[in-house]
């Protein structure tokens, strides 16, 4: 994975190594970022910086995916020794998120360069589905972990319940059968009803949606997001219906074809019991693995025919390939 060779905290680069059994590497990364990357002063105190090559600071907010990487690592290893060591840092991260990225009076959070897909669009104090779903998962994980460590767990569990209730009340659209992208807390308080692909799969994987809602969301994607077919019976979804660049085919991270997005959505298809649809998404990534500048690898971006397009050997895509095969296809 040689695109962007730097010690970033995310994006989804640590899921795959855990699936491959390289948990010692994941544990080392967790320890290094907690030991060297913590912000110790200022308005971002308690967060982890986005990379180790510079002084700890939050430009990209990779803390949410870090918390879920820790969750996955713990589920694969049961490593209570490491969890006990880093538990104070995990608590500081969720406290920082609630202090800095919880606009308005609801238990809802703002997407602020927190996922790869948000690299080129912003929400300006919006109450967002993606970040809220991440924090729902984080609080549930910390509640479980606190109980295992003999620490107070009730506060984390109660916060998770409040986040999920707020998402259902403020962001779920029952007639459309899908979560909204976000709700403004400024101006007229508008609801932005057209979600992008990660809004669907994060709401599903972190438990914001029940089983029926997950099925409704994948049906919404089938009927509202444009799709393409690739050689070998593959299928890919455009990441959104947004066309900010006046009809240009690809708009970085906003109107996109990206392997990691397709693979993460394949996990949601498996979660909904749609194995054939999920495997079609895997087939599209296979098309990229066998057709591109780096045979056997995966780039970040894909062409509409499934070929690799840009940013060769991208950890986000490679890691999600492993996770989708292990936890989806064989999971």
Tab-separated table of C-alpha atoms in Angstrom:
chain	number	residue	atom	x	y	z
A	1	UNK	CA	0.000	0.000	0.000
A	2	UNK	CA	2.319	2.735	-1.204
A	3	UNK	CA	0.038	5.636	-2.113
A	4	UNK	CA	0.373	8.388	0.525
A	5	UNK	CA	3.131	6.700	2.493
A	6	UNK	CA	2.750	8.383	5.862
A	7	UNK	CA	1.748	7.246	9.357
A	8	UNK	CA	-1.889	8.280	9.095
A	9	UNK	CA	-4.302	7.298	11.847
A	10	UNK	CA	-6.854	6.132	9.191
A	11	UNK	CA	-8.735	5.801	6.980
A	12	UNK	CA	-9.811	2.144	6.915
A	13	UNK	CA	-6.286	0.809	6.581
A	14	UNK	CA	-6.183	-1.431	9.676
A	15	UNK	CA	-9.249	-3.623	9.093
A	16	UNK	CA	-7.538	-5.828	6.511
A	17	UNK	CA	-4.416	-6.589	8.574
A	18	UNK	CA	-6.622	-7.801	11.449
A	19	UNK	CA	-8.484	-10.074	9.033
A	20	UNK	CA	-5.181	-11.463	7.714
A	21	UNK	CA	-4.014	-12.222	11.260
A	22	UNK	CA	-1.441	-9.421	11.341
A	23	UNK	CA	-2.847	-8.255	14.665
A	24	UNK	CA	0.649	-7.579	16.052
A	25	UNK	CA	1.026	-4.817	13.450
A	26	UNK	CA	-2.348	-3.357	14.348
A	27	UNK	CA	-1.512	-3.449	18.066
A	28	UNK	CA	1.799	-1.675	17.417
A	29	UNK	CA	0.038	1.031	15.399
A	30	UNK	CA	-2.542	1.532	18.142
A	31	UNK	CA	0.159	1.907	20.783
A	32	UNK	CA	2.273	4.278	18.694
A	33	UNK	CA	-0.589	6.625	17.863
A	34	UNK	CA	-1.819	6.697	21.465
A	35	UNK	CA	1.705	7.288	22.807
A	36	UNK	CA	2.874	9.804	20.200
A	37	UNK	CA	-0.228	11.306	18.597
A	38	UNK	CA	-2.324	12.619	21.486
A	39	UNK	CA	-3.133	16.320	21.431
A	40	UNK	CA	-2.311	17.556	24.931
A	41	UNK	CA	-3.345	21.215	24.799
A	42	UNK	CA	-5.750	23.591	23.095
A	43	UNK	CA	-9.261	23.116	21.775
A	44	UNK	CA	-8.485	19.648	20.405
A	45	UNK	CA	-7.019	18.313	23.638
A	46	UNK	CA	-7.844	14.638	24.022
A	47	UNK	CA	-8.000	13.846	20.308
A	48	UNK	CA	-5.411	11.924	18.334
A	49	UNK	CA	-3.586	13.754	15.566
A	50	UNK	CA	-4.110	12.586	12.011
A	51	UNK	CA	-0.462	11.614	11.327
A	52	UNK	CA	2.767	10.982	13.229
A	53	UNK	CA	5.160	12.821	10.907
A	54	UNK	CA	4.102	16.192	12.315
A	55	UNK	CA	3.225	17.622	15.709
A	56	UNK	CA	-0.071	16.143	16.962
A	57	UNK	CA	-2.943	18.090	15.411
A	58	UNK	CA	-6.362	17.374	13.954
A	59	UNK	CA	-6.710	18.269	10.295
A	60	UNK	CA	-8.370	15.065	9.167
A	61	UNK	CA	-10.506	13.701	11.984
A	62	UNK	CA	-9.448	10.070	11.830
A	63	UNK	CA	-10.465	9.466	15.444
A	64	UNK	CA	-13.811	7.883	14.590
A	65	UNK	CA	-12.380	5.214	12.319
A	66	UNK	CA	-9.557	4.691	14.851
A	67	UNK	CA	-12.113	3.839	17.539
A	68	UNK	CA	-13.706	1.295	15.219
A	69	UNK	CA	-10.303	-0.151	14.309
A	70	UNK	CA	-9.713	-0.669	18.036
A	71	UNK	CA	-13.138	-2.290	18.322
A	72	UNK	CA	-12.362	-4.719	15.495
A	73	UNK	CA	-8.896	-5.494	16.867
A	74	UNK	CA	-10.396	-6.311	20.269
A	75	UNK	CA	-13.081	-8.552	18.741
A	76	UNK	CA	-10.376	-10.502	16.893
A	77	UNK	CA	-7.932	-10.779	19.814
A	78	UNK	CA	-9.657	-10.216	23.163
A	79	UNK	CA	-6.521	-8.254	24.154
A	80	UNK	CA	-7.635	-6.792	27.482
A	81	UNK	CA	-4.069	-5.835	28.395
A	82	UNK	CA	-3.837	-3.328	25.549
A	83	UNK	CA	-7.419	-2.178	26.096
A	84	UNK	CA	-6.713	-1.430	29.764
A	85	UNK	CA	-3.650	0.581	28.775
A	86	UNK	CA	-5.440	2.743	26.178
A	87	UNK	CA	-8.875	3.029	27.817
A	88	UNK	CA	-8.175	6.526	29.233
A	89	UNK	CA	-7.253	7.724	25.724
A	90	UNK	CA	-10.432	6.205	24.235
A	91	UNK	CA	-12.531	8.043	26.819
A	92	UNK	CA	-10.765	11.313	25.996
A	93	UNK	CA	-11.495	10.875	22.285
A	94	UNK	CA	-15.265	10.488	22.743
A	95	UNK	CA	-15.283	13.415	25.182
A	96	UNK	CA	-13.460	15.544	22.585
A	97	UNK	CA	-15.930	14.524	19.868
A	98	UNK	CA	-18.867	15.530	22.053
A	99	UNK	CA	-17.235	18.833	22.948
A	100	UNK	CA	-16.115	19.856	19.458
A	101	UNK	CA	-18.376	18.095	16.956
A	102	UNK	CA	-21.845	17.938	18.479
A	103	UNK	CA	-23.724	20.968	17.098
A	104	UNK	CA	-27.151	21.873	18.408
A	105	UNK	CA	-28.978	20.325	21.323
A	106	UNK	CA	-29.191	16.750	20.049
A	107	UNK	CA	-26.877	13.772	20.451
A	108	UNK	CA	-25.850	14.082	16.805
A	109	UNK	CA	-22.408	14.727	15.354
A	110	UNK	CA	-20.890	16.639	12.457
A	111	UNK	CA	-18.926	15.051	9.623
A	112	UNK	CA	-15.692	17.051	9.666
A	113	UNK	CA	-13.169	15.410	7.324
A	114	UNK	CA	-13.907	12.244	9.251
A	115	UNK	CA	-14.146	9.729	6.388
A	116	UNK	CA	-12.417	9.329	3.054
A	117	UNK	CA	-15.628	10.267	1.253
A	118	UNK	CA	-15.775	13.626	3.072
A	119	UNK	CA	-12.390	14.676	1.669
A	120	UNK	CA	-13.946	17.203	-0.706
A	121	UNK	CA	-17.207	18.321	0.890
A	122	UNK	CA	-18.224	19.887	4.188
A	123	UNK	CA	-21.256	20.155	6.450
A	124	UNK	CA	-20.805	23.438	8.387
A	125	UNK	CA	-22.163	22.467	11.820
A	126	UNK	CA	-24.651	20.004	10.351
A	127	UNK	CA	-26.070	17.072	12.323
A	128	UNK	CA	-24.885	14.187	10.167
A	129	UNK	CA	-25.751	10.521	9.832
A	130	UNK	CA	-22.232	9.225	9.200
A	131	UNK	CA	-20.464	10.778	12.195
A	132	UNK	CA	-23.439	10.048	14.452
A	133	UNK	CA	-23.396	6.382	13.410
A	134	UNK	CA	-19.670	6.172	14.102
A	135	UNK	CA	-20.169	7.643	17.561
A	136	UNK	CA	-23.081	5.314	18.240
A	137	UNK	CA	-20.764	2.398	17.536
A	138	UNK	CA	-17.991	3.936	19.626
A	139	UNK	CA	-20.172	4.426	22.697
A	140	UNK	CA	-21.538	0.887	22.438
A	141	UNK	CA	-18.004	-0.463	22.191
A	142	UNK	CA	-16.804	1.577	25.174
A	143	UNK	CA	-19.801	0.430	27.227
A	144	UNK	CA	-18.903	-3.205	26.530
A	145	UNK	CA	-15.204	-2.585	27.096
A	146	UNK	CA	-15.781	-0.700	30.359
A	147	UNK	CA	-17.797	-3.613	31.698
A	148	UNK	CA	-15.017	-6.049	30.784
A	149	UNK	CA	-12.445	-3.801	32.488
A	150	UNK	CA	-14.512	-3.207	35.615
A	151	UNK	CA	-15.011	0.462	34.765
A	152	UNK	CA	-18.306	2.430	34.858
A	153	UNK	CA	-20.238	1.529	31.690
A	154	UNK	CA	-23.696	3.011	32.156
A	155	UNK	CA	-22.807	6.468	30.825
A	156	UNK	CA	-21.523	5.081	27.531
A	157	UNK	CA	-24.552	2.829	27.091
A	158	UNK	CA	-26.952	5.692	27.842
A	159	UNK	CA	-25.159	7.963	25.360
A	160	UNK	CA	-25.426	5.277	22.663
A	161	UNK	CA	-29.168	5.002	23.272
A	162	UNK	CA	-29.572	8.777	23.015
A	163	UNK	CA	-27.561	8.956	19.774
A	164	UNK	CA	-29.624	6.235	18.129
A	165	UNK	CA	-32.902	7.786	19.282
A	166	UNK	CA	-31.850	11.197	17.930
A	167	UNK	CA	-30.885	9.665	14.575
A	168	UNK	CA	-34.244	7.976	14.293
A	169	UNK	CA	-36.133	11.111	15.295
A	170	UNK	CA	-34.176	13.754	13.376
A	171	UNK	CA	-32.604	11.980	10.394
A	172	UNK	CA	-34.636	8.893	9.452
A	173	UNK	CA	-37.088	9.500	6.586
A	174	UNK	CA	-39.828	6.865	6.840
A	175	UNK	CA	-41.516	7.597	3.507
A	176	UNK	CA	-38.233	7.421	1.599
A	177	UNK	CA	-36.920	4.534	3.706
A	178	UNK	CA	-33.480	6.073	4.194
A	179	UNK	CA	-31.492	8.334	6.511
A	180	UNK	CA	-30.975	11.918	5.397
A	181	UNK	CA	-27.437	13.073	4.736
A	182	UNK	CA	-27.650	15.758	7.450
A	183	UNK	CA	-29.732	18.472	9.077
A	184	UNK	CA	-28.613	22.094	9.333
A	185	UNK	CA	-28.316	23.723	12.740
A	186	UNK	CA	-27.777	27.125	11.081
A	187	UNK	CA	-30.175	29.177	8.974
A	188	UNK	CA	-33.540	27.528	8.321
A	189	UNK	CA	-32.572	24.166	9.782
A	190	UNK	CA	-33.069	22.379	6.474
A	191	UNK	CA	-32.981	18.621	6.174
A	192	UNK	CA	-30.758	17.434	3.310
A	193	UNK	CA	-32.619	14.317	2.180
A	194	UNK	CA	-30.277	12.804	-0.464
A	195	UNK	CA	-27.706	10.567	1.274
A	196	UNK	CA	-24.480	9.352	-0.245
A	197	UNK	CA	-23.431	5.719	-0.212
A	198	UNK	CA	-21.459	5.806	3.088
A	199	UNK	CA	-24.461	7.276	4.877
A	200	UNK	CA	-26.259	4.020	4.109
A	201	UNK	CA	-23.523	1.578	4.991
A	202	UNK	CA	-22.325	3.352	8.158
A	203	UNK	CA	-25.902	3.569	9.468
A	204	UNK	CA	-26.204	-0.171	8.832
A	205	UNK	CA	-22.863	-1.395	10.181
A	206	UNK	CA	-22.961	0.629	13.416
A	207	UNK	CA	-26.498	-0.342	14.378
A	208	UNK	CA	-28.365	2.904	13.725
A	209	UNK	CA	-30.837	1.008	11.526
A	210	UNK	CA	-32.821	-2.115	12.321
A	211	UNK	CA	-33.054	-5.068	9.914
A	212	UNK	CA	-36.063	-3.703	8.019
A	213	UNK	CA	-34.476	-0.266	7.706
A	214	UNK	CA	-31.285	-1.809	6.332
A	215	UNK	CA	-33.317	-3.561	3.663
A	216	UNK	CA	-35.139	-0.317	2.888
A	217	UNK	CA	-31.811	1.501	2.518
A	218	UNK	CA	-30.321	-0.991	0.067
A	219	UNK	CA	-33.580	-0.816	-1.897
A	220	UNK	CA	-33.232	2.994	-1.923
A	221	UNK	CA	-29.722	2.619	-3.329
A	222	UNK	CA	-31.007	0.283	-6.043
A	223	UNK	CA	-33.692	2.732	-7.099
A	224	UNK	CA	-31.978	6.096	-6.528
A	225	UNK	CA	-28.222	5.750	-7.112
A	226	UNK	CA	-26.953	5.246	-10.647
A	227	UNK	CA	-25.142	1.943	-11.210
A	228	UNK	CA	-22.774	0.530	-13.807
A	229	UNK	CA	-21.846	-3.016	-14.779
A	230	UNK	CA	-18.282	-4.246	-15.245
A	231	UNK	CA	-16.820	-7.227	-17.097
A	232	UNK	CA	-17.321	-10.505	-15.262
A	233	UNK	CA	-20.832	-9.610	-14.002
A	234	UNK	CA	-19.605	-6.940	-11.621
A	235	UNK	CA	-21.660	-4.005	-10.392
A	236	UNK	CA	-20.745	-0.604	-8.961
A	237	UNK	CA	-22.767	2.270	-7.488
A	238	UNK	CA	-21.985	5.944	-7.926
A	239	UNK	CA	-21.262	7.366	-4.483
A	240	UNK	CA	-23.978	10.043	-4.674
A	241	UNK	CA	-26.369	11.959	-6.894
A	242	UNK	CA	-24.444	15.216	-6.397
A	243	UNK	CA	-22.952	16.863	-9.506
A	244	UNK	CA	-21.160	19.962	-8.187
A	245	UNK	CA	-18.784	20.271	-11.156
A	246	UNK	CA	-21.474	20.863	-13.772
A	247	UNK	CA	-21.680	17.352	-15.125
A	248	UNK	CA	-18.023	16.340	-14.968
A	249	UNK	CA	-17.875	12.548	-14.809
A	250	UNK	CA	-15.825	12.228	-11.606
A	251	UNK	CA	-15.743	14.710	-8.716
A	252	UNK	CA	-13.189	13.775	-6.077
A	253	UNK	CA	-14.884	12.103	-3.077
A	254	UNK	CA	-18.269	13.600	-3.960
A	255	UNK	CA	-19.455	11.990	-7.216
A	256	UNK	CA	-17.127	9.031	-7.319
A	257	UNK	CA	-16.311	5.469	-8.186
A	258	UNK	CA	-13.998	4.153	-5.450
A	259	UNK	CA	-13.289	0.544	-4.556
A	260	UNK	CA	-13.368	0.988	-0.773
A	261	UNK	CA	-16.835	2.544	-0.982
A	262	UNK	CA	-18.156	-0.352	-3.073
A	263	UNK	CA	-16.611	-2.923	-0.751
A	264	UNK	CA	-17.960	-1.284	2.404
A	265	UNK	CA	-21.393	-1.258	0.796
A	266	UNK	CA	-20.974	-4.947	-0.063
A	267	UNK	CA	-20.785	-5.625	3.692
A	268	UNK	CA	-24.183	-3.936	4.054
A	269	UNK	CA	-25.566	-6.098	1.254
A	270	UNK	CA	-24.357	-9.177	3.148
A	271	UNK	CA	-25.909	-7.773	6.323
A	272	UNK	CA	-29.226	-7.511	4.477
A	273	UNK	CA	-28.944	-11.121	3.300
A	274	UNK	CA	-28.333	-10.106	-0.339
A	275	UNK	CA	-25.380	-12.360	-1.076
A	276	UNK	CA	-25.647	-12.204	-4.874
A	277	UNK	CA	-25.761	-8.400	-4.896
A	278	UNK	CA	-22.789	-8.281	-2.514
A	279	UNK	CA	-20.785	-10.669	-4.668
A	280	UNK	CA	-21.427	-8.519	-7.737
A	281	UNK	CA	-19.668	-5.658	-5.915
A	282	UNK	CA	-16.753	-7.966	-5.132
A	283	UNK	CA	-16.611	-8.967	-8.800
A	284	UNK	CA	-16.222	-5.312	-9.774
A	285	UNK	CA	-13.182	-5.048	-7.503
A	286	UNK	CA	-11.802	-8.251	-9.039
A	287	UNK	CA	-12.084	-6.488	-12.369
A	288	UNK	CA	-9.805	-3.772	-10.978
A	289	UNK	CA	-7.359	-6.252	-9.475
A	290	UNK	CA	-6.865	-7.871	-12.887
A	291	UNK	CA	-7.112	-4.717	-15.013
A	292	UNK	CA	-4.953	-1.807	-13.986
A	293	UNK	CA	-1.474	-0.314	-13.756
A	294	UNK	CA	-0.683	-2.483	-10.717
A	295	UNK	CA	-1.751	-6.089	-11.413
A	296	UNK	CA	-2.919	-7.785	-8.254
A	297	UNK	CA	-3.415	-4.494	-6.418
A	298	UNK	CA	-6.215	-2.002	-5.952
A	299	UNK	CA	-6.138	1.729	-6.529
A	300	UNK	CA	-8.301	4.235	-4.700
A	301	UNK	CA	-10.402	5.291	-7.683
A	302	UNK	CA	-12.129	3.159	-10.317
A	303	UNK	CA	-13.275	3.782	-13.860
A	304	UNK	CA	-16.893	2.996	-14.689
A	305	UNK	CA	-15.721	-0.205	-16.393
A	306	UNK	CA	-14.043	-1.395	-13.172
A	307	UNK	CA	-10.431	-0.633	-14.125
A	308	UNK	CA	-8.090	1.081	-11.690
A	309	UNK	CA	-8.090	4.837	-12.226
A	310	UNK	CA	-5.858	6.730	-9.772
A	311	UNK	CA	-3.777	6.433	-6.564
A	312	UNK	CA	-2.363	2.940	-7.047
A	313	UNK	CA	-2.051	0.526	-4.136
A	314	UNK	CA	-4.360	2.496	-1.850
A	315	UNK	CA	-4.565	1.100	1.696
A	316	UNK	CA	-8.227	2.048	2.121
A	317	UNK	CA	-9.250	-0.147	-0.822
A	318	UNK	CA	-6.814	-2.996	-0.140
A	319	UNK	CA	-7.840	-3.215	3.519
A	320	UNK	CA	-11.564	-3.166	2.720
A	321	UNK	CA	-11.027	-5.925	0.157
A	322	UNK	CA	-9.686	-8.203	2.913
A	323	UNK	CA	-12.412	-7.235	5.359
A	324	UNK	CA	-15.211	-7.783	2.846
A	325	UNK	CA	-13.908	-11.194	1.780
A	326	UNK	CA	-13.313	-12.396	5.343
A	327	UNK	CA	-16.229	-10.794	7.214
A	328	UNK	CA	-18.701	-10.715	4.308
A	329	UNK	CA	-18.144	-13.476	1.782
A	330	UNK	CA	-16.880	-16.016	4.335
A	331	UNK	CA	-18.154	-14.260	7.469
